[in-house]
Amino acid sequence: MTDYLTDGAEIYRRSFATIRAEAELDRLPSDVERVVVRMIHSCGMTDLARDVAFTPDVVKAGHDALRAGAPILTDAKMIASGVTRRRLPADNDVVCTLADPRVPDLATKLDTTRSAAALELWRERLPGSVVAIGNAPTALFRLLELLDEGVGAPAAIIGVPVGFIGAVESKEELVAKAPTPYLVVHGRRGGSAMAVAALNAIAQEAEL
Amino acid sequence: MTDYLTDGAEIYRRSFATIRAEAELDRLPSDVERVVVRMIHSCGMTDLARDVAFTPDVVKAGHDALRAGAPILTDAKMIASGVTRRRLPADNDVVCTLADPRVPDLATKLDTTRSAAALELWRERLPGSVVAIGNAPTALFRLLELLDEGVGAPAAIIGVPVGFIGAVESKEELVAKAPTPYLVVHGRRGGSAMAVAALNAIAQEAEL
């Protein structure tokens, strides 16, 4: 067998050191840098930093909201599952409404995807929340429609839907409208692991 | 608001068509191609196909095992959470032992990470199972050690640990040893979303 490193803390330290040596992070405020390092760690790609767009206040806004007890709202069960509960500062609720039994009918009625229809069940909790969209571009589009309708804005939006249809455009629309502090990864890349990495980094400042 | 596509089935169809138009899939057997298309769909990167290595029997071996009732064993709770239960052909168990209360002590005793120590609790269920490692390189290294010790091999291994320390090497070791049918993504890329995509595609042939 090949020798390999088995010290978990040392693996983290060396991973973060490799990321900081390779990625172009100079343009990022220090709190955003810490979040982006975690996102790179989750996907193994140091060039991710190039595609990150953000408002400089997004990490502070998200962290302050969580400290004040705000819920996390997300479009995918995997993301809700991945949030490390002990990192959350106020035993915050982590909500994914996709599996709610009302969603299939809502999707039919609204003529949209289940991922987008699930946001109908976010309306009351959306103002001041921390939102992470890591799967469906239609969920991010629908979120922007809800805000256009006048639903109160979340404290921060992590916008990393992934894929080939609508992912690029939904993130461009979020950046163009900028309804509230946001962090996105432009392009097709994104996904639940990246969303979880961002949420866990925003929840707690410690890296290890 | 930008117009956007809201027909879920049509989004899938166009996504898969884009992937098949862009990715180099010619070298793949048709059942492996279907799995790789799903993996690309989960990460938004058509160049992923280049880094895929596999034994030609891996998808059939995994699918047959699941049909016969084999459990899925995985290193991350997010992966267990992401497996679509209705796609499983035999109401298969989906097992992640990382949160088992015995794991921290096992990690201390074995002087390794919790992710690797969690595999001690796989020994009885490992023979004939379907394994997906999508997070920790140390878990994949430890799996290979268990097989070296003579523990019965799984029916198939999805090897997509991610990151900067050991990910590259653990996947190379799996391919060099080839103890059982496998599918890996060489390099630093991998992750829980990719592991879930592979598992869901192996579980059921239908794409939609």
PDB file of C-alpha atoms in Angstrom, chain B residues 55-171:
ATOM      1  CA  THR B  55     -13.740  -1.563 -15.808  1.00  0.00           C
ATOM      2  CA  PRO B  56     -16.297  -2.273 -18.563  1.00  0.00           C
ATOM      3  CA  ASP B  57     -18.387  -4.446 -16.244  1.00  0.00           C
ATOM      4  CA  VAL B  58     -18.790  -1.895 -13.460  1.00  0.00           C
ATOM      5  CA  VAL B  59     -22.309  -0.634 -14.232  1.00  0.00           C
ATOM      6  CA  LYS B  60     -23.733  -4.116 -14.811  1.00  0.00           C
ATOM      7  CA  ALA B  61     -22.017  -5.442 -11.684  1.00  0.00           C
ATOM      8  CA  GLY B  62     -23.359  -2.604  -9.571  1.00  0.00           C
ATOM      9  CA  HIS B  63     -26.845  -2.794 -11.019  1.00  0.00           C
ATOM     10  CA  ASP B  64     -27.059  -6.579 -10.647  1.00  0.00           C
ATOM     11  CA  ALA B  65     -25.907  -6.327  -7.040  1.00  0.00           C
ATOM     12  CA  LEU B  66     -28.560  -3.734  -6.250  1.00  0.00           C
ATOM     13  CA  ARG B  67     -31.240  -5.841  -7.922  1.00  0.00           C
ATOM     14  CA  ALA B  68     -30.155  -8.729  -5.717  1.00  0.00           C
ATOM     15  CA  GLY B  69     -30.606  -6.546  -2.638  1.00  0.00           C
ATOM     16  CA  ALA B  70     -27.032  -5.427  -1.923  1.00  0.00           C
ATOM     17  CA  PRO B  71     -26.587  -2.419   0.351  1.00  0.00           C
ATOM     18  CA  ILE B  72     -24.972   0.828  -0.733  1.00  0.00           C
ATOM     19  CA  LEU B  73     -22.068   1.796   1.543  1.00  0.00           C
ATOM     20  CA  THR B  74     -20.806   5.346   1.414  1.00  0.00           C
ATOM     21  CA  ASP B  75     -18.390   7.648   3.239  1.00  0.00           C
ATOM     22  CA  ALA B  76     -20.563  10.761   3.489  1.00  0.00           C
ATOM     23  CA  LYS B  77     -23.986  11.480   4.884  1.00  0.00           C
ATOM     24  CA  MET B  78     -24.709  13.814   1.959  1.00  0.00           C
ATOM     25  CA  ILE B  79     -24.297  10.901  -0.446  1.00  0.00           C
ATOM     26  CA  ALA B  80     -26.649   8.693   1.535  1.00  0.00           C
ATOM     27  CA  SER B  81     -29.110  11.590   1.599  1.00  0.00           C
ATOM     28  CA  GLY B  82     -28.885  12.130  -2.172  1.00  0.00           C
ATOM     29  CA  VAL B  83     -29.641   8.594  -3.302  1.00  0.00           C
ATOM     30  CA  THR B  84     -33.138   8.598  -4.793  1.00  0.00           C
ATOM     31  CA  ARG B  85     -34.883   5.859  -2.870  1.00  0.00           C
ATOM     32  CA  ARG B  86     -37.561   5.211  -5.502  1.00  0.00           C
ATOM     33  CA  ARG B  87     -34.844   4.385  -8.064  1.00  0.00           C
ATOM     34  CA  LEU B  88     -33.483   1.559  -5.908  1.00  0.00           C
ATOM     35  CA  PRO B  89     -34.591  -1.811  -7.303  1.00  0.00           C
ATOM     36  CA  ALA B  90     -34.824  -3.699  -3.980  1.00  0.00           C
ATOM     37  CA  ASP B  91     -35.500  -1.060  -1.343  1.00  0.00           C
ATOM     38  CA  ASN B  92     -31.766  -1.344  -0.686  1.00  0.00           C
ATOM     39  CA  ASP B  93     -30.158  -0.157   2.521  1.00  0.00           C
ATOM     40  CA  VAL B  94     -28.057   2.980   2.138  1.00  0.00           C
ATOM     41  CA  VAL B  95     -25.425   2.997   4.857  1.00  0.00           C
ATOM     42  CA  CYS B  96     -23.100   5.737   6.086  1.00  0.00           C
ATOM     43  CA  THR B  97     -21.333   4.854   9.335  1.00  0.00           C
ATOM     44  CA  LEU B  98     -19.472   8.148   9.781  1.00  0.00           C
ATOM     45  CA  ALA B  99     -21.807   9.407  12.511  1.00  0.00           C
ATOM     46  CA  ASP B 100     -21.753   6.122  14.453  1.00  0.00           C
ATOM     47  CA  PRO B 101     -20.805   6.875  18.074  1.00  0.00           C
ATOM     48  CA  ARG B 102     -18.024   4.245  17.963  1.00  0.00           C
ATOM     49  CA  VAL B 103     -16.159   6.058  15.190  1.00  0.00           C
ATOM     50  CA  PRO B 104     -14.240   8.718  17.183  1.00  0.00           C
ATOM     51  CA  ASP B 105     -12.703   6.034  19.430  1.00  0.00           C
ATOM     52  CA  LEU B 106     -11.945   3.840  16.439  1.00  0.00           C
ATOM     53  CA  ALA B 107     -10.180   6.767  14.769  1.00  0.00           C
ATOM     54  CA  THR B 108      -8.016   7.303  17.848  1.00  0.00           C
ATOM     55  CA  LYS B 109      -7.256   3.603  18.193  1.00  0.00           C
ATOM     56  CA  LEU B 110      -6.410   3.162  14.493  1.00  0.00           C
ATOM     57  CA  ASP B 111      -4.627   6.526  14.309  1.00  0.00           C
ATOM     58  CA  THR B 112      -6.549   7.609  11.252  1.00  0.00           C
ATOM     59  CA  THR B 113      -9.318   9.931  10.144  1.00  0.00           C
ATOM     60  CA  ARG B 114     -12.916   9.392  11.212  1.00  0.00           C
ATOM     61  CA  SER B 115     -13.802   8.855   7.550  1.00  0.00           C
ATOM     62  CA  ALA B 116     -11.353   5.939   7.338  1.00  0.00           C
ATOM     63  CA  ALA B 117     -12.191   4.563  10.784  1.00  0.00           C
ATOM     64  CA  ALA B 118     -15.883   4.460   9.846  1.00  0.00           C
ATOM     65  CA  LEU B 119     -15.056   1.637   7.392  1.00  0.00           C
ATOM     66  CA  GLU B 120     -14.301  -0.684  10.332  1.00  0.00           C
ATOM     67  CA  LEU B 121     -18.071  -0.848  10.676  1.00  0.00           C
ATOM     68  CA  TRP B 122     -18.466  -1.938   7.039  1.00  0.00           C
ATOM     69  CA  ARG B 123     -16.613  -5.254   7.356  1.00  0.00           C
ATOM     70  CA  GLU B 124     -19.624  -7.543   7.570  1.00  0.00           C
ATOM     71  CA  ARG B 125     -21.662  -5.803   4.880  1.00  0.00           C
ATOM     72  CA  LEU B 126     -18.820  -5.084   2.442  1.00  0.00           C
ATOM     73  CA  PRO B 127     -18.753  -8.350   0.429  1.00  0.00           C
ATOM     74  CA  GLY B 128     -21.022  -7.930  -2.601  1.00  0.00           C
ATOM     75  CA  SER B 129     -22.082  -4.377  -1.694  1.00  0.00           C
ATOM     76  CA  VAL B 130     -21.993  -1.264  -3.880  1.00  0.00           C
ATOM     77  CA  VAL B 131     -19.496   1.221  -2.462  1.00  0.00           C
ATOM     78  CA  ALA B 132     -19.383   4.931  -3.242  1.00  0.00           C
ATOM     79  CA  ILE B 133     -16.552   7.033  -1.848  1.00  0.00           C
ATOM     80  CA  GLY B 134     -17.225  10.660  -2.727  1.00  0.00           C
ATOM     81  CA  ASN B 135     -15.553  12.624  -0.012  1.00  0.00           C
ATOM     82  CA  ALA B 136     -12.474  11.320   1.815  1.00  0.00           C
ATOM     83  CA  PRO B 137      -9.394   9.927   0.080  1.00  0.00           C
ATOM     84  CA  THR B 138      -8.479   8.231   3.378  1.00  0.00           C
ATOM     85  CA  ALA B 139     -11.708   6.222   3.154  1.00  0.00           C
ATOM     86  CA  LEU B 140     -10.728   4.914  -0.278  1.00  0.00           C
ATOM     87  CA  PHE B 141      -7.196   4.075   0.941  1.00  0.00           C
ATOM     88  CA  ARG B 142      -8.673   2.292   3.954  1.00  0.00           C
ATOM     89  CA  LEU B 143     -11.075   0.339   1.740  1.00  0.00           C
ATOM     90  CA  LEU B 144      -8.123  -0.946  -0.289  1.00  0.00           C
ATOM     91  CA  GLU B 145      -6.379  -1.946   2.945  1.00  0.00           C
ATOM     92  CA  LEU B 146      -9.432  -3.897   4.100  1.00  0.00           C
ATOM     93  CA  LEU B 147      -9.493  -5.757   0.784  1.00  0.00           C
ATOM     94  CA  ASP B 148      -5.749  -6.455   1.150  1.00  0.00           C
ATOM     95  CA  GLU B 149      -6.532  -7.936   4.588  1.00  0.00           C
ATOM     96  CA  GLY B 150      -8.919 -10.349   2.917  1.00  0.00           C
ATOM     97  CA  VAL B 151     -12.297  -8.801   3.582  1.00  0.00           C
ATOM     98  CA  GLY B 152     -14.639  -9.850   0.766  1.00  0.00           C
ATOM     99  CA  ALA B 153     -14.785  -7.374  -2.100  1.00  0.00           C
ATOM    100  CA  PRO B 154     -17.764  -5.213  -2.985  1.00  0.00           C
ATOM    101  CA  ALA B 155     -19.535  -5.841  -6.302  1.00  0.00           C
ATOM    102  CA  ALA B 156     -18.555  -2.382  -7.532  1.00  0.00           C
ATOM    103  CA  ILE B 157     -16.681   0.685  -6.295  1.00  0.00           C
ATOM    104  CA  ILE B 158     -17.501   4.251  -7.320  1.00  0.00           C
ATOM    105  CA  GLY B 159     -14.276   6.055  -6.414  1.00  0.00           C
ATOM    106  CA  VAL B 160     -14.685   9.812  -6.579  1.00  0.00           C
ATOM    107  CA  PRO B 161     -13.039  11.258  -3.447  1.00  0.00           C
ATOM    108  CA  VAL B 162     -12.252  14.919  -3.964  1.00  0.00           C
ATOM    109  CA  GLY B 163      -9.502  17.322  -3.081  1.00  0.00           C
ATOM    110  CA  PHE B 164      -5.878  18.140  -2.673  1.00  0.00           C
ATOM    111  CA  ILE B 165      -4.362  15.569  -0.305  1.00  0.00           C
ATOM    112  CA  GLY B 166      -4.583  11.927  -1.358  1.00  0.00           C
ATOM    113  CA  ALA B 167      -7.458  12.172  -3.835  1.00  0.00           C
ATOM    114  CA  VAL B 168      -5.257  11.692  -6.902  1.00  0.00           C
ATOM    115  CA  GLU B 169      -3.186   8.954  -5.264  1.00  0.00           C
ATOM    116  CA  SER B 170      -6.067   6.961  -3.773  1.00  0.00           C
ATOM    117  CA  LYS B 171      -7.818   6.737  -7.142  1.00  0.00           C
TER     118      LYS B 171
END
